[in-house]
Short mmCIF file of C-alpha atoms and ligand atoms in Angstrom, two decimals:
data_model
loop_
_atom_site.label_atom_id
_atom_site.label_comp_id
_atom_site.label_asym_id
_atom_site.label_seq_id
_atom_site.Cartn_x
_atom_site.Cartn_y
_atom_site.Cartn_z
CA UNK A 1 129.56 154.45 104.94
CA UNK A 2 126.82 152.43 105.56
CA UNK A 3 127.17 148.59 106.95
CA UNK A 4 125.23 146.96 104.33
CA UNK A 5 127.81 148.99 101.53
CA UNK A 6 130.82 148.39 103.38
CA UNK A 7 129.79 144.64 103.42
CA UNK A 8 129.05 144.89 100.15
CA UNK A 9 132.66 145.84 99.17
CA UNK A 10 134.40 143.66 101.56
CA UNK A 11 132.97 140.69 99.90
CA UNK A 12 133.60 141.95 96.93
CA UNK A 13 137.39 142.46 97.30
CA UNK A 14 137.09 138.85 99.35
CA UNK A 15 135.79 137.61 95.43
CA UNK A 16 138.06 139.43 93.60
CA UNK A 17 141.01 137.80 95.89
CA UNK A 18 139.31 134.56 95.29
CA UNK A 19 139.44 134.93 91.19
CA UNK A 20 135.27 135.20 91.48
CA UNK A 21 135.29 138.79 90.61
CA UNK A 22 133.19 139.47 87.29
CA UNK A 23 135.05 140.17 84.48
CA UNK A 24 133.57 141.77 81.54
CA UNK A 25 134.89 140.46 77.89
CA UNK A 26 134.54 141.37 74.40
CA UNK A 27 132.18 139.83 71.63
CA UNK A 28 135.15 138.86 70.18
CA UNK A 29 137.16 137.12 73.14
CA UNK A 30 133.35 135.26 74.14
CA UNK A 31 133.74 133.89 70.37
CA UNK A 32 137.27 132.57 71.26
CA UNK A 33 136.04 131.64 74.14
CA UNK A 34 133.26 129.65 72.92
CA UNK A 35 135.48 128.04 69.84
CA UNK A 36 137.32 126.54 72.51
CA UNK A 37 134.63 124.57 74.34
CA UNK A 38 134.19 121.45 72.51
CA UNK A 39 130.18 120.14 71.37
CA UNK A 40 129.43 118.60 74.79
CA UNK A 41 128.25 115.73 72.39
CA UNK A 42 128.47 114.14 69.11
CA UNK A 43 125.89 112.23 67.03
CA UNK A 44 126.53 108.37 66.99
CA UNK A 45 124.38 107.75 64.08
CA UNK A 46 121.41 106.17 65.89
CA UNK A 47 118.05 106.64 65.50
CA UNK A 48 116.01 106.84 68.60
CA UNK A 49 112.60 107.37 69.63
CA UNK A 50 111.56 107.96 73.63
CA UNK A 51 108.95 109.06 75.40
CA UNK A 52 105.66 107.77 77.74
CA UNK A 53 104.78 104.35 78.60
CA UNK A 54 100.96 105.02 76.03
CA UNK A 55 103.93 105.67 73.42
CA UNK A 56 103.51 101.43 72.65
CA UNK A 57 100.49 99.51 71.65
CA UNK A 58 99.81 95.74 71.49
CA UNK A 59 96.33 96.24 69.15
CA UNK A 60 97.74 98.83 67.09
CA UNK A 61 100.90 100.61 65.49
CA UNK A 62 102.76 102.23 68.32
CA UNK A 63 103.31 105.94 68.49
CA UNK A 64 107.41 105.25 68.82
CA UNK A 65 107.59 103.05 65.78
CA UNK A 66 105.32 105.23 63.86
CA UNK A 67 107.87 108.28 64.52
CA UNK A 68 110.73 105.74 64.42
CA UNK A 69 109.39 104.32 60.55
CA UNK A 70 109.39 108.13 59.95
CA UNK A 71 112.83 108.84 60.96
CA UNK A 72 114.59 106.21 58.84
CA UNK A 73 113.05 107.17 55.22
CA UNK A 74 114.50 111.22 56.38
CA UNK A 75 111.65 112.58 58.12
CA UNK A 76 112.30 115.38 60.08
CA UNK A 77 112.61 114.12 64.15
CA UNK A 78 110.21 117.15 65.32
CA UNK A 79 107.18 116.13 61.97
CA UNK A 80 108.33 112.57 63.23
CA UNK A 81 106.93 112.32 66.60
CA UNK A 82 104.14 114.69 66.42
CA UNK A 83 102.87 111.98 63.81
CA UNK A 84 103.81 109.65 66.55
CA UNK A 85 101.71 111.45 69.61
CA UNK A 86 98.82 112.41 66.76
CA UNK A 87 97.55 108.70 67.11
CA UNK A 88 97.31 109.20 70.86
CA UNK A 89 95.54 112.26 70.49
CA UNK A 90 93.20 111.04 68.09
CA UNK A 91 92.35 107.99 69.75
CA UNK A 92 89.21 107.74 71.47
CA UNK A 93 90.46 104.98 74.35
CA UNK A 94 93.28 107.49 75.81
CA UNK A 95 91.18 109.44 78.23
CA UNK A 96 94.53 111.59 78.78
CA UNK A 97 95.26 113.06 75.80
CA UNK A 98 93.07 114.81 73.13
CA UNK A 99 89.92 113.87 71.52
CA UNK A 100 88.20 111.26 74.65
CA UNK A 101 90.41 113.49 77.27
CA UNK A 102 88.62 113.71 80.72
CA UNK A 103 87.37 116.99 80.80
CA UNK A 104 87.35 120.04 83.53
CA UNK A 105 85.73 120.87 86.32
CA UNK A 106 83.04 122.25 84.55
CA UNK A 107 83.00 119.58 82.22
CA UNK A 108 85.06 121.17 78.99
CA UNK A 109 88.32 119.44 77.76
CA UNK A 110 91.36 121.75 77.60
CA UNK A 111 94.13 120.81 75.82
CA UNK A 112 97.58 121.78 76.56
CA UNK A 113 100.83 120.99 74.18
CA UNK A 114 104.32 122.15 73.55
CA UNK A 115 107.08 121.28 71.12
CA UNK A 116 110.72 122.03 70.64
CA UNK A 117 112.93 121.89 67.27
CA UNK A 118 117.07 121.09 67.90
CA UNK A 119 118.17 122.10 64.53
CA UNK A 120 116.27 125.27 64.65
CA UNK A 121 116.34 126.14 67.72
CA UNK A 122 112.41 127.10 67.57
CA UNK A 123 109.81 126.15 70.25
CA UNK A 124 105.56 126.04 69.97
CA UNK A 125 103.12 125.75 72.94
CA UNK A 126 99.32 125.73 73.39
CA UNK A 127 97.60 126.26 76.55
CA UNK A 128 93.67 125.48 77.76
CA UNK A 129 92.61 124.75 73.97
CA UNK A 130 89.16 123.92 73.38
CA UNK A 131 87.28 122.01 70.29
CA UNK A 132 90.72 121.18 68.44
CA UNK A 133 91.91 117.46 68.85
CA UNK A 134 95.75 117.98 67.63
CA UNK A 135 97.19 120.43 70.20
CA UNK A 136 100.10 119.10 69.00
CA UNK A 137 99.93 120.36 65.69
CA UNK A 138 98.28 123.80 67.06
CA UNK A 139 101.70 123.86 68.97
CA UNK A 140 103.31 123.38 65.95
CA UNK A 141 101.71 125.61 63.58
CA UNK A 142 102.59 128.35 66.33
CA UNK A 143 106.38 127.68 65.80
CA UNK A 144 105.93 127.55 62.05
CA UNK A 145 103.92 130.30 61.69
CA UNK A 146 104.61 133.11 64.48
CA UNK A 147 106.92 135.05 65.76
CA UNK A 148 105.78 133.82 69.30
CA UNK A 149 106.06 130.83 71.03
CA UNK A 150 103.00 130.20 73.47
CA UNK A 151 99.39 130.91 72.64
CA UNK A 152 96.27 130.37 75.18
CA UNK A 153 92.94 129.85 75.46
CA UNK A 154 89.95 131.12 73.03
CA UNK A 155 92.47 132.96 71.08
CA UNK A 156 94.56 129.67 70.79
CA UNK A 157 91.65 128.24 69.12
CA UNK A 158 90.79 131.52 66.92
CA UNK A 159 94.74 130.99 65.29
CA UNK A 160 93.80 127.11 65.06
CA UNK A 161 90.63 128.38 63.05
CA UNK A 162 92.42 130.33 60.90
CA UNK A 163 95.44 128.05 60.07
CA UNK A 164 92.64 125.47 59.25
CA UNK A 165 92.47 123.00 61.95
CA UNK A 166 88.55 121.66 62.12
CA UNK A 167 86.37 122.30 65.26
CA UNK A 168 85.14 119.12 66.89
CA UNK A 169 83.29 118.11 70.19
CA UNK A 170 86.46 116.45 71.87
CA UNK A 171 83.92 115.02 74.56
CA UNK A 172 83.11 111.72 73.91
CA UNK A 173 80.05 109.36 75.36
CA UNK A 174 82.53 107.97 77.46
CA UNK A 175 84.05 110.89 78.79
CA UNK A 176 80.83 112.29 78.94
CA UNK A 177 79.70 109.68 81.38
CA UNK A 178 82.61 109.56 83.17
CA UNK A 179 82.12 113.76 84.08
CA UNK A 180 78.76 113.13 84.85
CA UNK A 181 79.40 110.26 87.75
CA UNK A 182 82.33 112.46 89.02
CA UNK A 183 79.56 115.66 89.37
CA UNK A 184 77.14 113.26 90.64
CA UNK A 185 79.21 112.69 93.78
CA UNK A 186 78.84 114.61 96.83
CA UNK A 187 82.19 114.64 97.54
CA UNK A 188 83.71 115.33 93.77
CA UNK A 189 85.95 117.45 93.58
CA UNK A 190 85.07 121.34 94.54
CA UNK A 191 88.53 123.25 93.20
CA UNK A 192 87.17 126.51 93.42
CA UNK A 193 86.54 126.48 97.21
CA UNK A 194 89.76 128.15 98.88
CA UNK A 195 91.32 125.33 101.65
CA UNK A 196 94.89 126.13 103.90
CA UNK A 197 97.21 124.75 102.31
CA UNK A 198 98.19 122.16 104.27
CA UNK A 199 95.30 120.48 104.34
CA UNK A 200 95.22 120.73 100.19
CA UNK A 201 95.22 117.35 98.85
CA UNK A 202 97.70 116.87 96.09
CA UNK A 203 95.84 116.41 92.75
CA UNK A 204 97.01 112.53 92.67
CA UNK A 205 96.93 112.00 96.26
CA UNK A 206 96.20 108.80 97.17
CA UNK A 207 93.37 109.86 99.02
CA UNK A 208 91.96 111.13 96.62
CA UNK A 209 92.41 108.37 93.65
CA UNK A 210 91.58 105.95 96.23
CA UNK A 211 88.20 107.23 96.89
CA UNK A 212 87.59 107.49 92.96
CA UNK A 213 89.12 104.35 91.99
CA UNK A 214 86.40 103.05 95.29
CA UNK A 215 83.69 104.23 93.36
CA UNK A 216 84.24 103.28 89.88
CA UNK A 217 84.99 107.07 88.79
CA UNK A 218 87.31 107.67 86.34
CA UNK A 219 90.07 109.85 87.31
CA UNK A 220 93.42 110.59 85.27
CA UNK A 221 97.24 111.63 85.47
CA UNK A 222 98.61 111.00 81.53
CA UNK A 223 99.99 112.67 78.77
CA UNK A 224 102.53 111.77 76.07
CA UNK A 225 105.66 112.73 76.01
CA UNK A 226 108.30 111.44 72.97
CA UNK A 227 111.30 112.49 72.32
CA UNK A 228 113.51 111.36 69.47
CA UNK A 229 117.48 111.90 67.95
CA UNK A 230 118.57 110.99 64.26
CA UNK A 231 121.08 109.35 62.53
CA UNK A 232 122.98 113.67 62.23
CA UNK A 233 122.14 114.28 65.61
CA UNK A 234 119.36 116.49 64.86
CA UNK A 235 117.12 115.93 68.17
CA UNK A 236 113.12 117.32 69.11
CA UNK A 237 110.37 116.59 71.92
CA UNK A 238 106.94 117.28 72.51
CA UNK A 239 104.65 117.04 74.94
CA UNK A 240 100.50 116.86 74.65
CA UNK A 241 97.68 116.16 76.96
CA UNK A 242 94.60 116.79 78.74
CA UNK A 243 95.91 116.94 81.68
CA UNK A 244 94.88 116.14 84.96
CA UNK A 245 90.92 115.10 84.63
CA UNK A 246 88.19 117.37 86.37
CA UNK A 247 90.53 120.07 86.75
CA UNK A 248 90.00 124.18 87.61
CA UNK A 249 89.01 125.74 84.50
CA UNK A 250 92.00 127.49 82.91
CA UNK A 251 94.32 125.51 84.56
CA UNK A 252 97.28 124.50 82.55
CA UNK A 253 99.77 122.22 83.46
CA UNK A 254 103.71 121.54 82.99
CA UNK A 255 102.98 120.36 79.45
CA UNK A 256 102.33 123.61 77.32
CA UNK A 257 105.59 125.11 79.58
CA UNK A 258 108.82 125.06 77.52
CA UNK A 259 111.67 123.66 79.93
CA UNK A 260 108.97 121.86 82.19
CA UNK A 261 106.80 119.25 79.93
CA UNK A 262 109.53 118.85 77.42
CA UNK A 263 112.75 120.75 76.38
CA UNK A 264 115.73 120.00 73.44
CA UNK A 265 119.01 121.23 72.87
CA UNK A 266 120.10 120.28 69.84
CA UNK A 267 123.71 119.99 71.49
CA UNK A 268 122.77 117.74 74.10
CA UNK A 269 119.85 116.25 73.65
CA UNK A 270 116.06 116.39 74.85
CA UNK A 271 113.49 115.21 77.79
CA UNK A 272 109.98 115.63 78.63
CA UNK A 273 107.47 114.06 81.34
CA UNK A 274 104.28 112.75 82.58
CA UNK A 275 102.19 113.09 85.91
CA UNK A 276 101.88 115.77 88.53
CA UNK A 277 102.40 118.96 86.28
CA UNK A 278 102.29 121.53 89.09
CA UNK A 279 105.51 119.60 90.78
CA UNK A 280 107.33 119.54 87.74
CA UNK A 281 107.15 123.20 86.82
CA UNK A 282 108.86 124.20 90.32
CA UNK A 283 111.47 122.61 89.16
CA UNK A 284 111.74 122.90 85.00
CA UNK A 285 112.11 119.32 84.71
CA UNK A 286 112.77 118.89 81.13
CA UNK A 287 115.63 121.59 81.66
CA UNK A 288 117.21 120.55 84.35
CA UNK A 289 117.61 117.36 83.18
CA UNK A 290 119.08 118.12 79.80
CA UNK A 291 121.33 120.35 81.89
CA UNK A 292 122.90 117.64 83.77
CA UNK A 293 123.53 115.95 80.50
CA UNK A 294 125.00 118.78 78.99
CA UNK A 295 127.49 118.51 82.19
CA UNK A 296 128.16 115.15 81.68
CA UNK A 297 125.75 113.02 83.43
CA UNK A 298 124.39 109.56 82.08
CA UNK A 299 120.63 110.13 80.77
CA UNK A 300 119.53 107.24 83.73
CA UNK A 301 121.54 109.38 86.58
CA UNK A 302 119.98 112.81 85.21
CA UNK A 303 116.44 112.03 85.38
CA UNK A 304 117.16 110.47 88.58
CA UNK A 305 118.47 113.96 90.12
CA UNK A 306 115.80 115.47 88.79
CA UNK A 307 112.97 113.22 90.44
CA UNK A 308 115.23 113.97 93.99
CA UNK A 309 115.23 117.86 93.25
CA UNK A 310 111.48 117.73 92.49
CA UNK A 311 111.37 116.10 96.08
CA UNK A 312 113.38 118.27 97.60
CA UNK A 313 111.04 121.51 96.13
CA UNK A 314 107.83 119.61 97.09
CA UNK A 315 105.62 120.94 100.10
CA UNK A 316 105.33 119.31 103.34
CA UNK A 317 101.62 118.41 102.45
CA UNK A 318 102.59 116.76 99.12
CA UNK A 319 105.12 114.36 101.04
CA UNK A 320 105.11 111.66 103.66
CA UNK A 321 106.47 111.85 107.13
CA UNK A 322 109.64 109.33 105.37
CA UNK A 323 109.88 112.44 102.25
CA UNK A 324 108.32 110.33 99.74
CA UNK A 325 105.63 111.66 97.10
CA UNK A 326 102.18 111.18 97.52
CA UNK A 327 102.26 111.60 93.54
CA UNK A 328 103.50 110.52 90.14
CA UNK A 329 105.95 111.87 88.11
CA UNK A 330 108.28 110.03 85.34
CA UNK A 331 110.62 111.84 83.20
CA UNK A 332 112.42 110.47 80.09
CA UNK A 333 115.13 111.71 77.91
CA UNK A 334 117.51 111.13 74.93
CA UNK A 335 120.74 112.29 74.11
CA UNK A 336 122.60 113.48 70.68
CA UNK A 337 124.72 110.30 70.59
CA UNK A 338 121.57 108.36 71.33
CA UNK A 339 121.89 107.35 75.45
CA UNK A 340 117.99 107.32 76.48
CA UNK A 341 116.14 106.29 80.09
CA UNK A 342 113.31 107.12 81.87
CA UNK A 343 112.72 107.38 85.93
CA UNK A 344 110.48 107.90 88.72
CA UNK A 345 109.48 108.20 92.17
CA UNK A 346 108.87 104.34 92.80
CA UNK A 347 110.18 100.92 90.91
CA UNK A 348 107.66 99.47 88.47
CA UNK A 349 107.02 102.06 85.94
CA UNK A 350 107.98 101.79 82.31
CA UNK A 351 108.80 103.90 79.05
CA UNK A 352 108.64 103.10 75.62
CA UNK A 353 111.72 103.20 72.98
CA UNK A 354 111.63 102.44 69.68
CA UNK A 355 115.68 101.90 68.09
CA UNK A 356 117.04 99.46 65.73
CA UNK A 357 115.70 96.87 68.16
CA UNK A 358 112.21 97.74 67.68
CA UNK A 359 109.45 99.12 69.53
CA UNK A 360 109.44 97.79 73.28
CA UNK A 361 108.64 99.23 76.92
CA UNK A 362 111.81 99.37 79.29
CA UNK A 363 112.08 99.79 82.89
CA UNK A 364 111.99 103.25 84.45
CA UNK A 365 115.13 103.78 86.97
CA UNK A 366 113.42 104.95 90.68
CA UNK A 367 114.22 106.30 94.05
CA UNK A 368 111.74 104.00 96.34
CA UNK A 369 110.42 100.49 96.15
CA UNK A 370 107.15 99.93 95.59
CA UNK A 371 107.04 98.25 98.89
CA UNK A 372 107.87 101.77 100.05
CA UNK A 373 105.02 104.40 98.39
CA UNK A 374 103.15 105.31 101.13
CA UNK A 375 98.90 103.91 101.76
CA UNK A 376 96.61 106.05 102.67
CA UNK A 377 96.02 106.14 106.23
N1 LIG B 1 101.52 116.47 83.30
C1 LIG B 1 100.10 116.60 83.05
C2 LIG B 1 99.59 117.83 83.71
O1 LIG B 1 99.98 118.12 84.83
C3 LIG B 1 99.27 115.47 83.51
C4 LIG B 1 99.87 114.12 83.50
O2 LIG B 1 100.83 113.84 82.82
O3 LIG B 1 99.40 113.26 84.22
O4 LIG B 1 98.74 118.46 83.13
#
């Protein structure tokens, strides 16, 4: 016998002994089974709306209360929020999100968005869409209207044509100016041109921002996220942006990904995030995190694991010599009986909620003072 097999079987009569052998059941003992395990949580009757800091708006009606206003007169939670993020979307001033998003590389804005539905347990994402200013609703109309969940790229836009969404320039003059200083400087931005990769610089790294923010170029992390529970418990997210400005062509970020951007169990609840998409999607943020509720940990405490496991999976080049993140990444979440948070890499950040207390922005929990977040240098 070989010593690989013999191992093999060794261990597993070592697992057996130790009650970790498999055991194979039938459909109808797993339905026992699963009869026995309690809902890991119950609804608590509250309404709650919860999602990125651009969620709340002093000049105008917030994206949280305007999901919120639709939750209390029986508005689906999912048809709720997407109303709440369209606003963002729409709105010319958010150069992180839709129509007025900073635009690629090559100076084309690609959308990405995802959405999940609790009570039906259905899920809609859109990657790299061009000339539609709802990605949202694209994502959406997938999960309404398909079979499939996630659809990408010119052919994304064809099924927005044909479900009647309008075609529109999403570049505005401000945007437009704002590509055309990045291109004009010799050192923007060359994606394209293969580097080792430890001497990548993270997209957000603060050399990089630094040397924008320097020279009055506009440069962009930001997204919305909102998630939101009702009075029954039913529960949604989604998750729509432009992602991060001046990007590769075709890439998409942790938005459009199901489990990464944003993900709901209608059992447990939902989460979603904001910022460095690429370190977010090692991880499947939005999973994890509703994963650790479903176990039993506070909403606050979740998202905080999740920001330390995102450290944990992060690159030598994307860290400091201490282990701290050279970039931004917030995560928020709500749960069935309506427990919400939000949290980050370093103190100062905030999140907006809208409840029976109105719309407001709270304090993200963190791992690192800002004292702490490491300078260029
Ligand atoms: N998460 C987005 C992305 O990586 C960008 C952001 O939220 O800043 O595309």
């Amino acid at each position: 016998m070989s010593t690989s097999r013999r191992d093999f079987l060794e261990r597993s009569a070592m697992l057996a002994a130790a009650g970790f052998a498999p055991r194979t059941i039938s459909f109808d003992e797993w339905e026992a089974e699963r009869a026995r395990v309690p809902a890991p949580l119950r609804s608590a009757g509250k309404n709650c709306v919860v999602g990125s800091a651009n969620g709340l708006h002093a000049d105008r009606p917030s994206g949280v209360k305007i999901a919120y206003d639709k939750i209390m007169k029986g508005e689906d939670t999912l048809d709720a929020i997407i109303a709440g993020v369209n606003t963002q979307e729409l709105d010319p001033e958010d150069n992180s999100v839709g129509y007025g998003g900073l635009p690629n590389a090559d100076g084309v804005v690609q959308l990405d968005a995802s959405c999940m539905h609790g009570p039906t347990k259905r899920a809609g994402a859109v990657g790299s869409l061009e000339g539609i200013d709802t990605p949202s609703k694209v994502a959406k109309a997938i999960m309404d209207y398909t079979d499939h969940i996630f659809l990408v790229g010119h052919d994304a836009k064809r099924f927005a044509l044909a479900m009647g969404f309008t075609e529109r320039d999403l570049l505005t003059p401000k945007s437009k100016a704002a590509f055309e200083k990045w291109k004009a400087d010799p050192k923007a931005y060359t994606p394209w041109v293969k580097q080792p990769p430890n001497r990548m610089r993270p997209r957000g790294g603060f050399d990089e921002q630094d040397y924008y923010e320097e020279r009055g170029i506009p440069w962009t992390h930001g997204t919305i996220n909102m998630n939101a529970v009702n009075a029954a418990g039913d529960v949604s997210s989604v998750t729509t942006t432009s992602g991060i400005s001046w990007k590769v062509p075709g890439r998409v970020g942790d938005s459009p990904v199901i489990g990464a951007g944003e993900y709901t169990d209608n059992t447990v609840g939902a989460a979603g995030s904001t910022g460095r998409g690429e370190s977010n999607i090692m991880v499947c943020g939005a999973f994890l995190a509703v994963e650790y509720m479903r176990q039993g940990v506070a909403p606050e405490q979740a998202l905080v694991n999740v920001m330390k496991r995102v450290i944990e999976h992060s690159e030598k080049r994307l860290l400091d010599d201490k282990g701290r993140p050279f970039f931004d990444l917030t995560f928020y979440a709500v749960t069935k009986d309506g427990r919400y948070a939000g949290a980050c890499a370093y103190e100062g950040a905030k999140y907006a909620v809208c409840d029976e207390k109105g719309p407001r922005l709270e304090t993200c929990a963190y791992l690192f003072k800002q004292a702490e977040r490491p300078r260029r240098g």
